[in-house]
Short mmCIF file of C-alpha atoms and ligand atoms in Angstrom, two decimals:
data_model
loop_
_atom_site.label_atom_id
_atom_site.label_comp_id
_atom_site.label_asym_id
_atom_site.label_seq_id
_atom_site.Cartn_x
_atom_site.Cartn_y
_atom_site.Cartn_z
CA MET A 650 -47.72 163.15 70.58
CA LYS A 651 -49.32 163.60 74.34
CA ASP A 652 -52.40 164.76 75.34
CA ASN A 653 -51.98 166.16 78.60
CA TYR A 654 -54.17 167.83 81.33
CA ARG A 655 -53.54 171.17 80.16
CA ASN A 656 -54.57 170.66 76.36
CA LYS A 657 -57.80 168.79 78.03
CA GLY A 658 -58.05 172.11 80.14
CA GLN A 659 -57.89 174.37 76.42
CA ARG A 660 -60.27 172.01 75.02
CA GLN A 661 -62.88 172.49 77.95
CA LYS A 662 -62.43 176.58 77.23
CA LEU A 663 -62.59 176.23 73.63
CA VAL A 664 -65.74 174.19 73.84
CA SER A 665 -67.42 176.85 76.36
CA GLU A 666 -66.57 179.36 73.67
CA LEU A 667 -68.26 177.20 71.04
CA ARG A 668 -71.42 177.30 73.01
CA ARG A 669 -71.51 180.96 73.75
CA LYS A 670 -70.74 181.33 69.77
CA GLY A 671 -74.51 179.42 69.52
CA ILE A 672 -73.50 175.86 68.93
CA VAL A 673 -76.24 174.04 70.90
CA ASP A 674 -75.84 170.17 69.84
CA GLU A 675 -73.99 168.78 72.54
CA LYS A 676 -72.99 165.51 70.78
CA ILE A 677 -70.78 167.59 68.66
CA LEU A 678 -69.35 169.35 71.90
CA SER A 679 -68.82 166.27 73.32
CA VAL A 680 -66.84 165.09 70.26
CA MET A 681 -64.91 168.38 69.90
CA LEU A 682 -63.84 167.84 73.97
CA LYS A 683 -62.46 164.76 72.83
CA ILE A 684 -60.42 165.05 69.92
CA PRO A 685 -56.83 166.36 70.47
CA ARG A 686 -56.81 169.28 67.84
CA HIS A 687 -53.04 169.60 68.63
CA PHE A 688 -52.41 166.60 67.10
CA PHE A 689 -53.18 168.33 63.64
CA LEU A 690 -50.58 170.77 64.12
CA ASP A 691 -46.69 171.32 64.27
CA LYS A 692 -45.56 171.09 67.99
CA ALA A 693 -44.60 174.30 67.87
CA PHE A 694 -48.29 175.49 67.57
CA GLU A 695 -49.50 173.36 70.34
CA ASP A 696 -51.23 176.32 72.04
CA TRP A 697 -52.91 177.48 68.66
CA ALA A 698 -54.67 174.16 68.61
CA TYR A 699 -57.32 175.52 71.09
CA LYS A 700 -57.63 178.79 69.98
CA ASP A 701 -60.90 179.49 68.05
CA THR A 702 -59.01 180.21 64.60
CA ALA A 703 -58.23 178.58 61.30
CA PHE A 704 -54.73 177.48 60.82
CA PRO A 705 -52.14 177.06 58.21
CA ILE A 706 -51.11 173.42 57.75
CA ASP A 707 -49.29 172.09 54.98
CA ALA A 708 -49.61 172.75 50.91
CA ASP A 709 -51.04 176.63 51.69
CA GLN A 710 -54.12 174.97 52.95
CA THR A 711 -55.88 175.47 56.53
CA ILE A 712 -57.33 173.52 59.49
CA SER A 713 -60.51 175.08 59.64
CA GLN A 714 -61.76 176.87 62.28
CA PRO A 715 -63.45 174.89 65.45
CA TYR A 716 -66.28 177.09 65.31
CA THR A 717 -66.80 176.31 61.50
CA VAL A 718 -66.22 172.94 61.98
CA ALA A 719 -68.96 172.96 64.56
CA ARG A 720 -71.43 174.98 62.64
CA GLN A 721 -71.14 172.82 59.22
CA THR A 722 -71.61 169.59 61.38
CA GLU A 723 -74.65 170.94 62.95
CA LEU A 724 -76.03 171.97 59.74
CA LEU A 725 -75.50 168.44 58.33
CA GLU A 726 -77.64 166.60 61.05
CA VAL A 727 -75.28 163.88 61.58
CA LYS A 728 -77.19 160.52 62.27
CA ALA A 729 -74.94 157.35 62.98
CA SER A 730 -76.16 155.59 60.40
CA ASP A 731 -74.99 158.11 57.56
CA LYS A 732 -72.94 157.70 54.81
CA ILE A 733 -70.84 161.09 54.41
CA LEU A 734 -68.49 162.33 51.62
CA GLU A 735 -66.44 164.95 52.74
CA VAL A 736 -64.72 167.32 50.12
CA GLY A 737 -61.24 168.72 51.43
CA THR A 738 -59.86 166.53 53.61
CA GLY A 739 -56.95 168.53 54.80
CA SER A 740 -55.73 167.85 58.14
CA GLY A 741 -58.41 165.11 58.58
CA TYR A 742 -60.06 166.71 61.84
CA GLN A 743 -63.41 167.54 60.34
CA ALA A 744 -63.05 164.09 58.91
CA ILE A 745 -62.81 162.60 62.54
CA VAL A 746 -65.84 164.62 64.09
CA LEU A 747 -68.03 162.99 61.58
CA ALA A 748 -66.72 159.78 62.43
CA GLU A 749 -67.02 160.08 66.17
CA MET A 750 -70.70 161.36 65.40
CA GLY A 751 -70.90 157.71 64.26
CA ALA A 752 -70.59 158.45 60.44
CA LYS A 753 -69.10 156.23 57.74
CA VAL A 754 -66.90 158.78 56.42
CA TYR A 755 -65.28 159.01 52.87
CA THR A 756 -63.04 162.17 52.38
CA ILE A 757 -61.21 163.41 49.21
CA GLU A 758 -58.53 166.12 48.92
CA ARG A 759 -56.60 167.19 45.68
CA GLN A 760 -53.19 168.08 47.17
CA LYS A 761 -51.11 164.74 46.93
CA LYS A 762 -49.10 165.76 49.88
CA LEU A 763 -51.92 166.25 52.37
CA PHE A 764 -53.54 162.90 50.73
CA ASP A 765 -50.46 160.82 52.05
CA GLN A 766 -49.67 162.95 55.45
CA THR A 767 -53.61 162.80 56.35
CA SER A 768 -54.01 159.11 55.12
CA LYS A 769 -50.95 158.11 57.54
CA ARG A 770 -52.36 160.35 60.44
CA LEU A 771 -55.76 158.78 60.36
CA VAL A 772 -54.01 155.18 60.61
CA GLN A 773 -51.65 156.57 63.59
CA MET A 774 -54.98 157.72 65.45
CA GLY A 775 -56.88 154.52 64.82
CA TYR A 776 -59.35 156.00 62.35
CA GLU A 777 -58.21 153.18 59.73
CA ARG A 778 -62.48 153.26 58.91
CA ILE A 779 -62.39 156.61 57.47
CA ARG A 780 -61.89 156.20 53.67
CA THR A 781 -59.47 158.48 52.12
CA LEU A 782 -59.57 159.25 48.72
CA TYR A 783 -57.09 161.16 46.30
CA GLY A 784 -59.10 163.22 43.57
CA ASP A 785 -60.74 166.20 42.40
CA GLY A 786 -64.10 166.35 44.95
CA TYR A 787 -65.73 168.83 42.30
CA LYS A 788 -66.46 165.42 40.66
CA GLY A 789 -67.55 163.91 43.99
CA SER A 790 -66.96 160.26 44.44
CA PRO A 791 -69.00 157.93 41.51
CA ARG A 792 -67.61 155.04 42.93
CA PHE A 793 -69.08 155.34 46.66
CA ALA A 794 -72.09 157.49 45.79
CA PRO A 795 -75.26 157.89 46.83
CA PHE A 796 -74.72 159.66 49.73
CA ASP A 797 -77.05 160.74 52.62
CA LYS A 798 -74.73 163.62 53.34
CA ILE A 799 -72.18 165.98 51.34
CA LEU A 800 -69.78 168.07 53.36
CA VAL A 801 -67.58 170.52 51.42
CA THR A 802 -64.92 172.66 53.16
CA ALA A 803 -63.45 174.64 50.64
CA GLY A 804 -65.50 177.86 49.20
CA ALA A 805 -66.97 177.22 45.67
CA ARG A 806 -67.61 179.50 43.27
CA GLU A 807 -70.58 177.60 42.02
CA ILE A 808 -72.31 174.27 43.51
CA PRO A 809 -70.80 171.05 41.61
CA LYS A 810 -73.58 169.14 39.60
CA ALA A 811 -71.91 166.15 40.18
CA LEU A 812 -72.22 166.52 44.31
CA LEU A 813 -76.21 167.20 43.74
CA HIS A 814 -76.44 164.20 41.59
CA GLN A 815 -74.63 161.86 44.30
CA LEU A 816 -77.07 162.74 46.91
CA LYS A 817 -79.37 160.48 47.89
CA ILE A 818 -83.08 161.40 48.06
CA GLY A 819 -83.79 163.26 51.48
CA GLY A 820 -80.15 163.92 51.46
CA MET A 821 -78.23 167.08 52.27
CA LEU A 822 -75.21 168.99 50.91
CA VAL A 823 -73.68 171.63 52.86
CA ILE A 824 -71.12 174.02 50.96
CA PRO A 825 -70.03 177.58 51.47
CA VAL A 826 -70.71 179.59 47.86
CA GLY A 827 -68.96 183.06 46.80
CA ASP A 828 -66.14 184.26 45.20
CA GLU A 829 -62.55 183.73 47.17
CA ASN A 830 -63.06 186.77 50.11
CA VAL A 831 -66.26 185.71 51.55
CA GLN A 832 -69.10 182.74 50.89
CA LYS A 833 -72.38 182.06 52.22
CA MET A 834 -72.84 178.42 53.94
CA VAL A 835 -75.44 177.07 51.87
CA ARG A 836 -77.48 173.98 52.78
CA ILE A 837 -79.31 172.01 49.85
CA THR A 838 -81.83 169.36 50.59
CA LYS A 839 -82.71 167.02 48.05
CA THR A 840 -86.27 166.49 48.15
CA ARG A 841 -86.95 164.64 44.92
CA SER A 842 -84.67 163.31 41.82
CA ASP A 843 -84.61 166.71 40.68
CA ASP A 844 -85.89 169.00 43.44
CA TYR A 845 -83.79 171.11 45.70
CA VAL A 846 -84.42 173.10 48.79
CA SER A 847 -81.68 175.66 49.58
CA GLU A 848 -81.16 177.63 52.91
CA ASP A 849 -78.91 180.22 53.53
CA PHE A 850 -76.53 180.29 57.10
CA GLY A 851 -74.69 183.70 56.70
CA ASP A 852 -70.87 184.20 56.00
CA PHE A 853 -67.70 182.49 56.16
CA SER A 854 -64.33 182.27 54.60
CA PHE A 855 -62.65 178.98 53.10
CA VAL A 856 -59.75 178.71 51.03
CA PRO A 857 -60.90 178.10 47.55
CA LEU A 858 -62.25 174.63 45.97
CA LEU A 859 -59.94 174.10 42.92
CA ARG A 860 -60.68 171.85 40.20
CA GLY A 861 -58.06 169.11 39.08
CA THR A 862 -55.55 167.91 41.28
CA ASN A 863 -52.05 168.86 42.52
CA HIS A 864 -49.03 166.08 42.92
CA GLY A 865 -46.67 168.54 44.06
CA ILE A 866 -44.47 168.83 41.38
CA VAL A 867 -44.29 172.18 40.69
N1 SAH B 703 -61.88 169.58 56.38
C1 SAH B 703 -60.28 170.50 56.60
C2 SAH B 703 -60.42 171.93 56.08
C3 SAH B 703 -59.12 171.75 54.92
S1 SAH B 703 -59.22 173.17 54.14
C4 SAH B 703 -60.10 169.98 57.89
O1 SAH B 703 -60.63 169.67 58.61
O2 SAH B 703 -58.41 170.28 58.37
C5 SAH B 703 -59.68 172.60 52.45
C6 SAH B 703 -59.15 171.37 51.53
O3 SAH B 703 -59.78 171.28 50.68
C7 SAH B 703 -57.70 171.81 51.27
O4 SAH B 703 -56.88 170.93 52.07
C8 SAH B 703 -57.77 171.79 49.70
O5 SAH B 703 -56.78 171.55 49.30
C9 SAH B 703 -58.97 170.77 49.40
N2 SAH B 703 -59.64 171.22 48.12
C10 SAH B 703 -59.90 172.04 47.58
N3 SAH B 703 -60.38 171.93 46.43
C11 SAH B 703 -60.72 170.28 46.50
C12 SAH B 703 -61.14 169.60 45.31
N4 SAH B 703 -61.64 170.24 44.14
N5 SAH B 703 -61.52 168.34 45.74
C13 SAH B 703 -60.58 167.68 46.94
N6 SAH B 703 -60.28 168.73 47.76
C14 SAH B 703 -60.29 169.98 47.34
#
């Protein structure tokens, strides 16, 4: 795929739109200005890549709306030294945003087909430093824990305990929590080994966080 002047112009507009919608972190905006989001969609949908909407990808999943990606990244207060777990790799776009913010990224996906496709795409795009994992993100990643930050990009009915346990003290979990239609964006900060502070950042709508894995053998 190519990244041409037209694509770059469309990205400029998208970033202006994100700014208008209230994203203030300039680092996030500059990262999103740089990443060719159309690489994550089929060629036929290239123009859709720079609209501020979610879009269907494989396995009945979606690439999150750019505003949502920017907002979740903002809430995570990413520092260059952070070790971050993303639950819900999907297209890999959000993982790249976090990596471009300077973080060490681990990302876990339960759909085998997406895991395979996206792992390949990340390497093709030069992001072999992003560690892709296949498994149930509900359980986090005991192997690579603890994390400074955990970002869940699917809607959860409740907060998975394993994710709280896998946070460092002072670490943060950003997770949409609610039913299948609408979720509240919640940020939980771990203040002590069993003490948490929770903040609410309004309504969003994600595909559901499901349990177990899916090999694609129906
Ligand atoms: N961050 C993605 C958004 C993907 S949508 C992007 O930037 O494109 C949410 C993803 O979460 C889907 O791919 C879905 O398969 C995945 N998912 C849902 N439940 C999961 C779980 N328990 N563990 C890991 N991934 C999960």
